[in-house]
Structure formats: C-alpha cells, structure tokens
Amino acid sequence: MAAGKRIGVDLGGMSVKIGAVREDNQIVERVTLPMNRNKPFQEAVKEIAEAVLAMGAVASVGFGIPSTLIPGSQVIIHANNLGWKHCDIRKELKKYMGETPVYLANDADCAAVGELIHGAAKNVKSCLMLTLGTGIGGSYIHNGKLFLGGNGIGLEPGHMVIHDHGKPCSCGKIGCLETYASATSLMEEAERSNSPVLQRMISENQGRPNAKMVFDASAMNDPAANLILEEYIRHLAIGISNLIAVFGPERVVIGGGVSAAGDQLFIPLQKAVYKMVDEPELVGCPDIVPAILGNDAGIIGAAMLDKVMM
Amino acid sequence: MAAGKRIGVDLGGMSVKIGAVREDNQIVERVTLPMNRNKPFQEAVKEIAEAVLAMGAVASVGFGIPSTLIPGSQVIIHANNLGWKHCDIRKELKKYMGETPVYLANDADCAAVGELIHGAAKNVKSCLMLTLGTGIGGSYIHNGKLFLGGNGIGLEPGHMVIHDHGKPCSCGKIGCLETYASATSLMEEAERSNSPVLQRMISENQGRPNAKMVFDASAMNDPAANLILEEYIRHLAIGISNLIAVFGPERVVIGGGVSAAGDQLFIPLQKAVYKMVDEPELVGCPDIVPAILGNDAGIIGAAMLDKVMM
C-alpha cells in the first residue's frame, strides 16, 4: 500500500464521520460533515472527497454504507437514509481521488470489523455481530475474515422467520426476527403496554416511548416490563441460537442502543442461549458480549476493510 | 499425494459402503460390508481396514461418519446408529494403515461434497445442501470449500427454530425446522390424518405410513393430502429462505427420499422460496434442485475430502 493515511468513512443519514486510522487502530484525526436526505449524491461525494483530501496524503479510503451493495460492481442498491438509489460511489470518487484504493462495505459489516480488530472481538477468530436498532443488522467473521456469503451481499438475520404465524414484518413475511428482537419492537411493546410505570415514563418523555424504558421499568420490578423483557430476551436468544447452529462462532457481539442495558440483558440472554445450543458441554457455547467501540467501530472497520476481505 | 487409490467409506448403521474413486470422480470398485449396532468399534474398524487394504495400494481414505466430530481431535461424539461413543477412528485405523492419510467428516457433509464434485452442484461455487430424512442434515459449500463454521462442527439447520410456540422437538426446544420439514414429520402427518385415501394406503402397507404416501395421495387430489403437502412445503421454504438469508448460496440441493417427489415438490417449493427471499430481482434467488448421486455421493465425497477442506 502507498504511504499515507488510512481513512475510514461512516456514512449516516444525519452526518458523515471521517477518521484517519493509524496502524495500531487508533483514530488520530476526525472530521464530521453534516448530511441530509436532500443533498444530491454527487454533491455529497464531492464534499466527502474534499474533506478526505484535506487530511493529507491518503493510502486508502474505506466506506461503511447504509445499504446493500450489488456484488461485484458494489453499486449501492438503496441507501434509504441518504436517499441514494443505484449509485456508484467508487466511480464518483475517482473524479477526485484518482487511483487511491477505495473499499466499500455495508455499515453493519464495517462495525463488526471494527469490533474484531480493536473492540469486543479482539483476538477472536470467528465472531457473530448483531446490531439491535430499528431493524437487526448482522455480520459474521470467519477465521478473521468478513463472511459475505455465496452471493457476496452479507447476512440478513433480521429477516429469518422465528415465529411462523407470528407478527407481520414490513418485508411482507410473517414472524421475522426483527419484529421481535429489534430495539423498535421493544419500544412498541412499551407503547402498547398498560403498565402505569411505563405509561408515566412515556408521558414524562413527551409521549415518546423507547427501548430503555422497558429496562428501567423492569429494574423497578414492574411486572408488565418484566414480562416484555423476558419475551424479548427469549426471542433474541432464539435468533442467536439459530445463527449459532449454522455459524458456530467463538463469540457473539451485540451492538446498538439496547446493548447499553448491561447485565440486565446479558446475564439472562447468555443463560437462555446456553439452553438452546446443541451440546454446550462438549462443543461449548459462545460468550455473548456488548460491543465496546460505539460509533468508532464503523470508522475503524471501514479504514481496515482491505485486511479482512475473504 | 502418494500413488494409489483414493478410497471413500460411507459408514451406515446397516452397512459400510466402500469405493475406490478415480480422479474423474467415478467409483471404479465397490465393497459393501454388513454392519450392526452390536459390532464392537475395534472389530468394525479392523474389518473396514482389511477390506480397504484388499483393494491394493491406497493413497488416502476418507470416511463419512454419522455423528458430529469433536473439532481438532475429530473424535466421534456419538454415532447413534453404530452404537459408537467417543471413538477415535483415526487412531484405531493407524494400527492397520500406518501413515496413510485419513480424512473424516460428517456423512451429510460428505454427501454435499459428492454432489458438489460430481452431482447436482457441479460447477457451482456456493451451495447449500439439505437432506430430508429422519431429521434434517445440512451442509454449506463456500467458494468450493466445505464450510464447517467457527467451531468446526458444521451446520445443524434442523434445529433452527422457525415456529416459536410450535411443536416440541426431541432436542428439547420448540418449533425446530425438523419437526416440520423432515421426512419423519411428513410421515407423522400422514399417520395423523383422517383422510380415507391416506388411511387406505397405510393399511395396504401393513399399517406403516411413509412420506411418499402424502405425495401419492396429493397426486390423486386428496384434499387432506394437499393441505399436508402445502404446509410441508411452506415450512421447508421458510427453513430454506432463512438459510439463504445468511449463506446466499448459488444453488440449493435437496437430498433424502423426499427429493424423489420431483416436480410435485420442487415447483411449488421454488415459488415459495422466491417469495420469501430479499430482492430476488436484484440479488437473484438460488435454484432448488434434487440431489442426483444417491448413496454414491457419500462415497465420492469421502474420497475427495482433502480437496474441499477450508
């Protein structure tokens, strides 16, 4: 690789986070650009390229993209948060950055790579990462490399059916994991509940429920919140054990806001998963841990993408 | 590899099928030994080794084993059909075959390798194989190599939960794929049905129901059989699309007796899976095809194991 900085770019709907990442995986320079859905694709790429070039000599630049990428061409299928559809970011960047190597991956995959290289999955060879947010993102690292499946687009664990005859999902199917185990589903259960504790929390927050309220109410031993949390953890454990049954990872890393719940989530979750995996005494059961890098995971992972491509 | 024959051994509860496999993947010599649960492990291995050595100079010998193998040591955890528990077949074989290279894998994985090398997945880079029998076996080939997951034991797709709150499984969990989509589950539905057509077929077969009866009764347009088959295919499609969501294979191969049903199974199954996968127009939907090698797949796959290890 040419001399210069490794740059990681985490593309989000509200902001673009750019970082120069040193060989020891520390982010040593940062720039944040505002972003919104109304900014045209070409204008946004120009701004990003200029910000990157202002950081000095660049060895490579990696992007975490909130979209599926078409295998091979890596054209963005549809980055809903950015309003970008069928965009070729590599081609557009070339106008400004010439032959500088550009690496692209899904943003969830970049976060998993970041946690692998410098976070909760450091020194682990195979790792499953799930990000519990609006939906459920997921990535699998196999022998230190990012596994993107036969078709090269990566995992869609949020749309594995775990409850045939269950809740309808926005994708058109019934009973997808993300209708039960995303942060959104927890928020919806809080909203739907007639627990006075949860109702008070919601009204004190200007009528806006969130996932954290369920953990807080459960910590106050609210019976309705306890039940919601119990079911949430049971469903999440089904999803995780289904994935362990096919990937057999050494560790499972959980990202997204929900992972901040700590022991309240991880202790019962680990127990539930242990009960669901095959032969845990003989084969072992992966440990389930929270992600630790937060937003930095995406920047670090994007900057180091070339090291983990299969 | 030393000069000599590549031998594949398919270890079953009733018989041991041994074949010498040429470089063009044809089985050119065959020996079958009787097997039963009462034969002690050491005696069985001696018989197999003697039969193999009687075939002439041996370059390598591969075994398809009806058990999970402990990663690393490859000790057999429990081959229920053979009555073998915690057996080290490699060590035992050494007494007779010295330093001849020995490769071991699960029998379902050997069958998948056989179909990849010489059968229904020839010229395919990534392939999911499911075997619908008493349970559901599964294997995934990634870029031409056998994928055994982070823990090295391979897939357990039969115990992915697809119907939380559904039928109890023998493993202790609820709603596992194999309680809905194995050949056994189809047989049980035939037995449970009060369809006169199915009841007659069962009584004409000395009271023994089987999976094929459901296909036969459905071909006669028996409404109960139609319904059983519809639900069976829907559940199988859920399992397959869940696996496509994580592996993205180019092709899905279905083995086991059920796959003999042909178009009656594969046409509605392909349609159902197409509806369940994400973005099939953009990303594509794997074609779903029957296995074609039958029992030979296991022998060929076992003999060629060294070519597909990751």
Coordinates of N, CA and C in Angstrom, one line a residue, chain B residues 5 7 9 18-20 29 31 33 45-61 63 92-102:
Chain B
K5 N -4.8 -45.7 -4.7 CA -6.3 -45.4 -4.9 C -6.8 -44.4 -3.8
I7 N -9.8 -43.9 -1.5 CA -10.9 -44.7 -1.0 C -11.9 -43.8 -0.3
V9 N -15.3 -44.1 2.2 CA -16.1 -45.0 3.0 C -17.3 -44.3 3.6
I18 N -17.9 -49.1 0.7 CA -16.5 -48.7 0.4 C -16.3 -48.6 -1.1
G19 N -15.7 -47.5 -1.6 CA -15.5 -47.4 -3.0 C -14.1 -46.8 -3.3
A20 N -13.5 -47.3 -4.4 CA -12.3 -46.6 -4.9 C -12.7 -45.6 -6.0
E29 N -14.5 -49.3 -8.1 CA -14.5 -50.6 -7.4 C -15.4 -50.4 -6.2
V31 N -17.0 -52.2 -2.4 CA -17.2 -53.3 -1.5 C -18.2 -52.9 -0.5
L33 N -19.8 -53.9 3.3 CA -19.7 -54.8 4.5 C -21.0 -54.7 5.3
V45 N -13.7 -51.5 12.8 CA -12.6 -50.8 12.1 C -11.6 -51.8 11.5
K46 N -11.3 -52.9 12.2 CA -10.4 -53.9 11.6 C -11.0 -54.4 10.3
E47 N -12.3 -54.8 10.3 CA -12.9 -55.3 9.1 C -12.8 -54.3 7.9
I48 N -13.1 -53.0 8.3 CA -13.1 -52.0 7.2 C -11.6 -51.8 6.7
A49 N -10.7 -51.8 7.6 CA -9.3 -51.6 7.2 C -8.8 -52.8 6.3
E50 N -9.2 -54.0 6.7 CA -8.8 -55.1 5.9 C -9.5 -55.1 4.5
A51 N -10.7 -54.7 4.4 CA -11.4 -54.5 3.1 C -10.7 -53.5 2.2
V52 N -10.3 -52.4 2.9 CA -9.7 -51.3 2.1 C -8.3 -51.8 1.6
L53 N -7.6 -52.4 2.5 CA -6.2 -52.9 2.1 C -6.3 -53.9 1.0
A54 N -7.3 -54.7 1.0 CA -7.5 -55.7 0.0 C -7.7 -55.1 -1.4
M55 N -8.0 -53.8 -1.5 CA -8.2 -53.2 -2.8 C -6.9 -52.8 -3.4
G56 N -5.8 -52.9 -2.8 CA -4.5 -52.6 -3.4 C -3.9 -51.4 -2.7
A57 N -2.9 -50.8 -3.4 CA -2.2 -49.6 -2.8 C -3.2 -48.5 -2.6
V58 N -3.1 -47.9 -1.4 CA -4.1 -46.8 -1.1 C -3.4 -45.5 -0.9
A59 N -3.8 -44.4 -1.6 CA -3.2 -43.1 -1.4 C -3.9 -42.4 -0.3
S60 N -5.2 -42.5 -0.1 CA -5.8 -41.9 1.0 C -7.2 -42.5 1.3
V61 N -7.7 -42.4 2.5 CA -9.0 -42.9 2.7 C -9.8 -41.9 3.5
F63 N -13.6 -40.9 5.4 CA -14.8 -41.5 6.0 C -15.9 -40.5 6.1
E92 N -7.4 -45.7 15.7 CA -7.7 -47.1 15.6 C -7.2 -47.6 14.2
L93 N -7.5 -46.8 13.2 CA -7.1 -47.2 11.8 C -5.6 -47.3 11.6
K94 N -4.9 -46.5 12.3 CA -3.4 -46.4 12.2 C -2.8 -47.7 12.4
K95 N -3.4 -48.6 13.3 CA -2.9 -49.9 13.6 C -2.7 -50.7 12.3
Y96 N -3.7 -50.5 11.3 CA -3.7 -51.3 10.1 C -3.1 -50.5 8.9
M97 N -3.3 -49.2 8.9 CA -3.0 -48.5 7.7 C -1.8 -47.5 7.9
G98 N -1.1 -47.6 9.0 CA 0.1 -46.8 9.2 C -0.1 -45.3 8.9
E99 N 0.7 -44.7 8.1 CA 0.7 -43.3 7.8 C -0.2 -42.9 6.7
T100 N -1.0 -43.8 6.2 CA -1.9 -43.4 5.1 C -2.8 -42.2 5.5
P101 N -2.9 -41.2 4.7 CA -3.7 -40.0 5.1 C -5.2 -40.4 5.3
V102 N -5.7 -40.1 6.4 CA -7.1 -40.4 6.7 C -7.9 -39.0 6.9

